[in-house]
C-alpha cells in the first residue's frame, strides 16, 4: 500500500509549540507558518509572529492582530520580515 500523507488545505505549514501553564502540565499550541517563511500566525494569542535566528537562538517578534487589526498586524509582520530578509538576517 502507498504511504499515507497528511493533506493540508489553505493554512500553510503547521507547527506546534509547547506553552507552559501555571500548573505542571504543558499545552500544545498550533502555529501556522505563512507562505512567506518565518511569518507565523499564533491562533491562541491572536498574534502574528516573525521568527529568525540570532546567534543560533530562535527569536520571535509579535504583532498584535486582535479585532480589526488583523490585516494591519499581518502587514507589519510582513514588512518586518522583508527588512530582515534584505539585511540578510533570516538565515535558512
Coordinates of N, CA, C and O in Angstrom, one line a residue:
X1 N 0.8 -1.2 0.0 CA 0.0 0.0 0.0 C 0.9 1.2 0.0 O 2.0 1.3 0.5
X2 N 0.3 2.3 -0.5 CA 1.1 3.6 -0.6 C 1.2 4.2 0.8 O 0.3 4.1 1.6
X3 N 2.3 5.0 1.0 CA 2.4 5.6 2.3 C 1.3 6.7 2.5 O 1.0 7.4 1.5
X4 N 0.8 6.9 3.7 CA -0.2 7.9 3.9 C 0.5 9.2 4.2 O 1.5 9.3 4.9
X5 N 0.0 10.3 3.6 CA 0.5 11.6 3.9 C -0.7 12.5 4.3 O -1.8 12.3 4.0
X6 N -0.3 13.5 5.1 CA -1.3 14.5 5.6 C -1.5 15.6 4.5 O -0.5 16.2 4.0
X7 N -2.7 15.8 4.1 CA -3.0 16.9 3.2 C -3.6 18.1 3.9 O -4.6 17.9 4.6
X8 N -3.0 19.2 3.8 CA -3.5 20.4 4.4 C -4.0 21.3 3.3 O -3.5 21.4 2.2
X9 N -5.0 22.1 3.7 CA -5.6 23.0 2.7 C -5.7 24.4 3.2 O -6.3 24.6 4.3
X10 N -5.0 25.3 2.6 CA -5.2 26.7 2.9 C -4.5 27.4 4.0 O -4.4 28.6 4.1
X11 N -4.0 26.6 5.0 CA -3.4 27.3 6.2 C -1.9 27.4 6.1 O -1.4 28.3 6.7
X12 N -1.2 26.7 5.3 CA 0.2 26.7 5.3 C 0.8 25.7 6.2 O 0.2 24.7 6.6
X13 N 2.1 25.8 6.5 CA 2.8 24.8 7.3 C 2.3 24.9 8.7 O 2.4 26.0 9.3
X14 N 2.0 23.7 9.3 CA 1.5 23.7 10.7 C 2.7 23.3 11.6 O 3.4 22.4 11.3
X15 N 2.9 24.1 12.6 CA 3.9 23.8 13.6 C 3.2 23.7 15.0 O 2.1 24.1 15.1
X16 N 4.0 23.2 15.9 CA 3.4 23.2 17.3 C 4.5 23.7 18.3 O 5.7 23.5 18.1
X17 N 4.0 24.4 19.3 CA 4.9 24.9 20.3 C 4.3 24.5 21.7 O 3.1 24.5 21.8
X18 N 5.2 24.2 22.6 CA 4.7 23.8 23.9 C 4.7 25.1 24.7 O 5.7 25.8 24.9
X19 N 3.5 25.4 25.3 CA 3.4 26.6 26.1 C 3.2 26.3 27.5 O 2.3 25.5 27.9
X20 N 4.1 26.8 28.4 CA 4.0 26.4 29.8 C 2.7 27.1 30.4 O 2.3 28.2 30.1
X21 N 2.1 26.3 31.3 CA 1.0 26.8 32.1 C 1.3 26.9 33.5 O 2.4 26.5 34.0
X22 N 0.4 27.5 34.3 CA 0.7 27.7 35.7 C 0.8 26.4 36.5 O 1.5 26.3 37.4
X23 N 0.1 25.4 36.0 CA 0.2 24.1 36.7 C 1.3 23.3 36.1 O 2.1 23.8 35.3
X24 N 1.4 22.0 36.4 CA 2.6 21.2 36.0 C 2.5 20.8 34.5 O 3.4 20.2 34.0
X25 N 1.3 20.9 33.9 CA 1.1 20.5 32.5 C 1.5 21.5 31.5 O 1.3 22.7 31.8
X26 N 1.9 21.1 30.4 CA 2.2 22.0 29.3 C 1.1 21.7 28.2 O 0.7 20.6 28.0
X27 N 0.7 22.8 27.5 CA -0.2 22.6 26.5 C 0.4 22.8 25.1 O 1.3 23.6 25.0
X28 N -0.1 22.1 24.1 CA 0.5 22.2 22.8 C -0.3 23.2 22.0 O -1.6 23.2 22.0
X29 N 0.4 24.2 21.4 CA -0.3 25.3 20.7 C 0.0 25.1 19.2 O 1.2 25.1 18.8
X30 N -1.0 25.1 18.4 CA -0.8 25.0 17.0 C -0.4 26.4 16.4 O -1.0 27.4 16.8
X31 N 0.6 26.4 15.6 CA 1.1 27.7 14.9 C 1.0 27.4 13.4 O 1.3 26.3 13.0
X32 N 0.7 28.4 12.6 CA 0.6 28.2 11.2 C 1.6 29.2 10.5 O 1.5 30.4 10.6
X33 N 2.5 28.6 9.7 CA 3.5 29.4 9.0 C 2.9 29.9 7.7 O 2.3 29.1 6.9
X34 N 3.1 31.1 7.4 CA 2.6 31.7 6.2 C 3.4 31.2 5.0 O 4.4 30.5 5.1
X35 N 2.9 31.5 3.8 CA 3.7 31.1 2.6 C 5.0 31.8 2.6 O 6.0 31.2 2.0
X36 N 5.1 32.9 3.2 CA 6.5 33.5 3.4 C 7.0 32.8 4.6 O 6.4 32.9 5.7
X37 N 8.2 32.2 4.4 CA 8.7 31.5 5.6 C 9.0 32.5 6.7 O 9.3 33.7 6.4
X38 N 9.0 32.1 7.9 CA 9.3 32.9 9.1 C 8.2 33.8 9.5 O 8.3 34.5 10.5
X39 N 7.1 33.9 8.8 CA 5.9 34.7 9.3 C 4.9 33.7 9.8 O 4.4 32.8 9.0
X40 N 4.5 33.8 11.1 CA 3.8 32.7 11.7 C 2.5 33.3 12.4 O 2.6 34.4 13.0
X41 N 1.4 32.6 12.3 CA 0.2 33.0 13.0 C 0.0 32.2 14.2 O 0.0 30.9 14.2
X42 N -0.2 32.8 15.4 CA -0.4 32.2 16.6 C -1.9 32.3 16.9 O -2.4 33.4 17.3
X43 N -2.7 31.2 16.8 CA -4.1 31.2 16.9 C -4.5 31.5 18.4 O -5.5 32.1 18.6
X44 N -3.8 30.9 19.3 CA -4.1 31.1 20.7 C -4.0 32.5 21.2 O -4.9 33.0 21.9
X45 N -2.9 33.2 20.9 CA -2.7 34.6 21.3 C -3.2 35.6 20.4 O -3.2 36.8 20.6
X46 N -3.7 35.2 19.2 CA -4.2 36.0 18.1 C -3.1 37.1 17.8 O -3.4 38.3 17.8
X47 N -2.0 36.6 17.4 CA -0.8 37.5 17.1 C -0.1 36.9 15.9 O 0.0 35.7 15.7
X48 N 0.4 37.8 15.1 CA 1.4 37.4 14.0 C 2.8 37.4 14.6 O 3.0 38.3 15.5
X49 N 3.6 36.5 14.2 CA 5.0 36.5 14.8 C 6.0 36.4 13.6 O 5.6 35.7 12.6
X50 N 7.1 37.0 13.7 CA 8.2 36.8 12.8 C 9.3 36.1 13.5 O 9.7 36.5 14.6
X51 N 9.8 35.0 12.9 CA 10.8 34.2 13.6 C 12.1 34.3 12.8 O 12.1 34.3 11.6
X52 N 13.2 34.5 13.5 CA 14.6 34.5 12.9 C 15.5 34.0 14.0 O 15.2 33.7 15.1
X53 N 16.8 33.8 13.6 CA 17.8 33.2 14.5 C 18.8 34.3 14.8 O 19.3 34.9 13.9
X54 N 19.1 34.5 16.1 CA 20.1 35.4 16.5 C 21.1 34.6 17.3 O 20.8 34.1 18.4
X55 N 22.4 34.5 16.8 CA 23.4 33.8 17.5 C 23.0 32.3 17.7 O 23.3 31.7 18.8
X56 N 22.3 31.8 16.8 CA 21.9 30.4 16.9 C 20.7 30.1 17.7 O 20.3 29.0 17.9
X57 N 20.0 31.2 18.3 CA 18.9 31.0 19.1 C 17.7 31.6 18.4 O 17.7 32.7 17.8
X58 N 16.6 30.8 18.4 CA 15.3 31.2 17.8 C 14.7 32.4 18.5 O 14.5 32.4 19.7
X59 N 14.4 33.5 17.7 CA 13.9 34.7 18.3 C 12.5 35.0 17.6 O 12.4 34.8 16.4
X60 N 11.5 35.4 18.4 CA 10.2 35.8 17.8 C 9.9 37.3 18.2 O 10.2 37.7 19.2
X61 N 9.3 38.0 17.2 CA 8.8 39.3 17.5 C 7.3 39.2 17.1 O 6.9 38.7 16.1
X62 N 6.4 39.7 18.0 CA 5.0 39.6 17.8 C 4.4 40.9 17.4 O 4.9 42.0 17.6
X63 N 3.3 40.7 16.6 CA 2.5 41.9 16.1 C 1.0 41.6 16.4 O 0.5 40.6 16.1
X64 N 0.4 42.5 17.2 CA -1.0 42.4 17.6 C -1.9 42.3 16.4 O -1.8 43.0 15.4
X65 N -2.9 41.4 16.5 CA -3.9 41.2 15.4 C -5.3 41.0 16.0 O -6.1 40.2 15.4
X66 N -5.6 41.6 17.0 CA -7.0 41.4 17.6 C -8.0 42.4 17.0 O -7.7 43.5 16.6
X67 N -9.2 41.9 16.8 CA -10.3 42.7 16.2 C -10.0 43.1 14.8 O -9.7 42.3 13.9
X68 N -10.1 44.4 14.6 CA -10.0 45.0 13.2 C -8.5 45.1 12.8 O -8.2 45.5 11.7
X69 N -7.6 44.8 13.7 CA -6.2 45.0 13.4 C -5.5 43.8 12.8 O -4.3 43.7 12.7
X70 N -6.3 42.8 12.4 CA -5.7 41.6 11.8 C -4.8 41.9 10.6 O -3.7 41.5 10.6
X71 N -5.4 42.6 9.6 CA -4.6 42.9 8.4 C -3.5 43.8 8.7 O -2.4 43.7 8.1
X72 N -3.7 44.8 9.6 CA -2.6 45.7 9.9 C -1.5 45.0 10.6 O -0.3 45.2 10.3
X73 N -1.7 44.1 11.5 CA -0.7 43.3 12.2 C 0.0 42.4 11.2 O 1.3 42.3 11.2
X74 N -0.7 41.8 10.2 CA -0.1 40.9 9.2 C 0.8 41.8 8.3 O 1.9 41.3 8.0
X75 N 0.4 43.0 7.9 CA 1.2 43.8 7.1 C 2.5 44.2 7.8 O 3.5 44.3 7.2
X76 N 2.4 44.6 9.1 CA 3.5 45.0 9.8 C 4.5 43.8 10.0 O 5.7 44.0 9.9
X77 N 4.0 42.6 10.2 CA 4.8 41.4 10.3 C 5.6 41.2 8.9 O 6.8 40.9 8.9
X78 N 4.8 41.3 7.8 CA 5.5 41.1 6.5 C 6.5 42.1 6.2 O 7.6 41.8 5.7
X79 N 6.2 43.4 6.6 CA 7.2 44.4 6.4 C 8.5 44.2 7.2 O 9.6 44.4 6.7
X80 N 8.3 43.7 8.5 CA 9.5 43.4 9.3 C 10.2 42.3 8.7 O 11.5 42.2 8.7
X81 N 9.5 41.2 8.2 CA 10.2 40.1 7.6 C 11.0 40.5 6.4 O 12.1 40.1 6.2
X82 N 10.4 41.4 5.6 CA 11.2 41.9 4.4 C 12.4 42.7 4.8 O 13.5 42.6 4.2
X83 N 12.3 43.5 5.9 CA 13.5 44.2 6.4 C 14.6 43.2 6.8 O 15.8 43.4 6.5
X84 N 14.2 42.2 7.5 CA 15.2 41.2 8.0 C 15.8 40.4 6.8 O 17.0 40.2 6.7
X85 N 14.9 40.1 5.8 CA 15.4 39.4 4.6 C 16.4 40.3 3.8 O 17.5 39.8 3.4
X86 N 16.1 41.6 3.6 CA 17.0 42.5 2.9 C 18.4 42.7 3.7 O 19.4 42.9 3.1
X87 N 18.3 42.6 5.0 CA 19.5 42.8 5.8 C 20.3 41.5 5.9 O 21.4 41.4 6.5
X88 N 19.7 40.4 5.4 CA 20.4 39.1 5.4 C 20.4 38.4 6.8 O 21.3 37.7 7.1
X89 N 19.4 38.7 7.6 CA 19.4 38.2 9.0 C 18.5 37.0 9.2 O 18.3 36.5 10.3
X90 N 17.9 36.5 8.2 CA 17.0 35.4 8.3 C 17.7 34.0 8.4 O 17.1 33.1 9.0
X91 N 18.8 33.9 7.8 CA 19.4 32.5 7.8 C 18.8 31.7 6.8 O 18.4 32.1 5.7
X92 N 18.6 30.4 7.1 CA 17.9 29.4 6.2 C 16.4 29.5 6.4 O 15.9 29.4 7.4

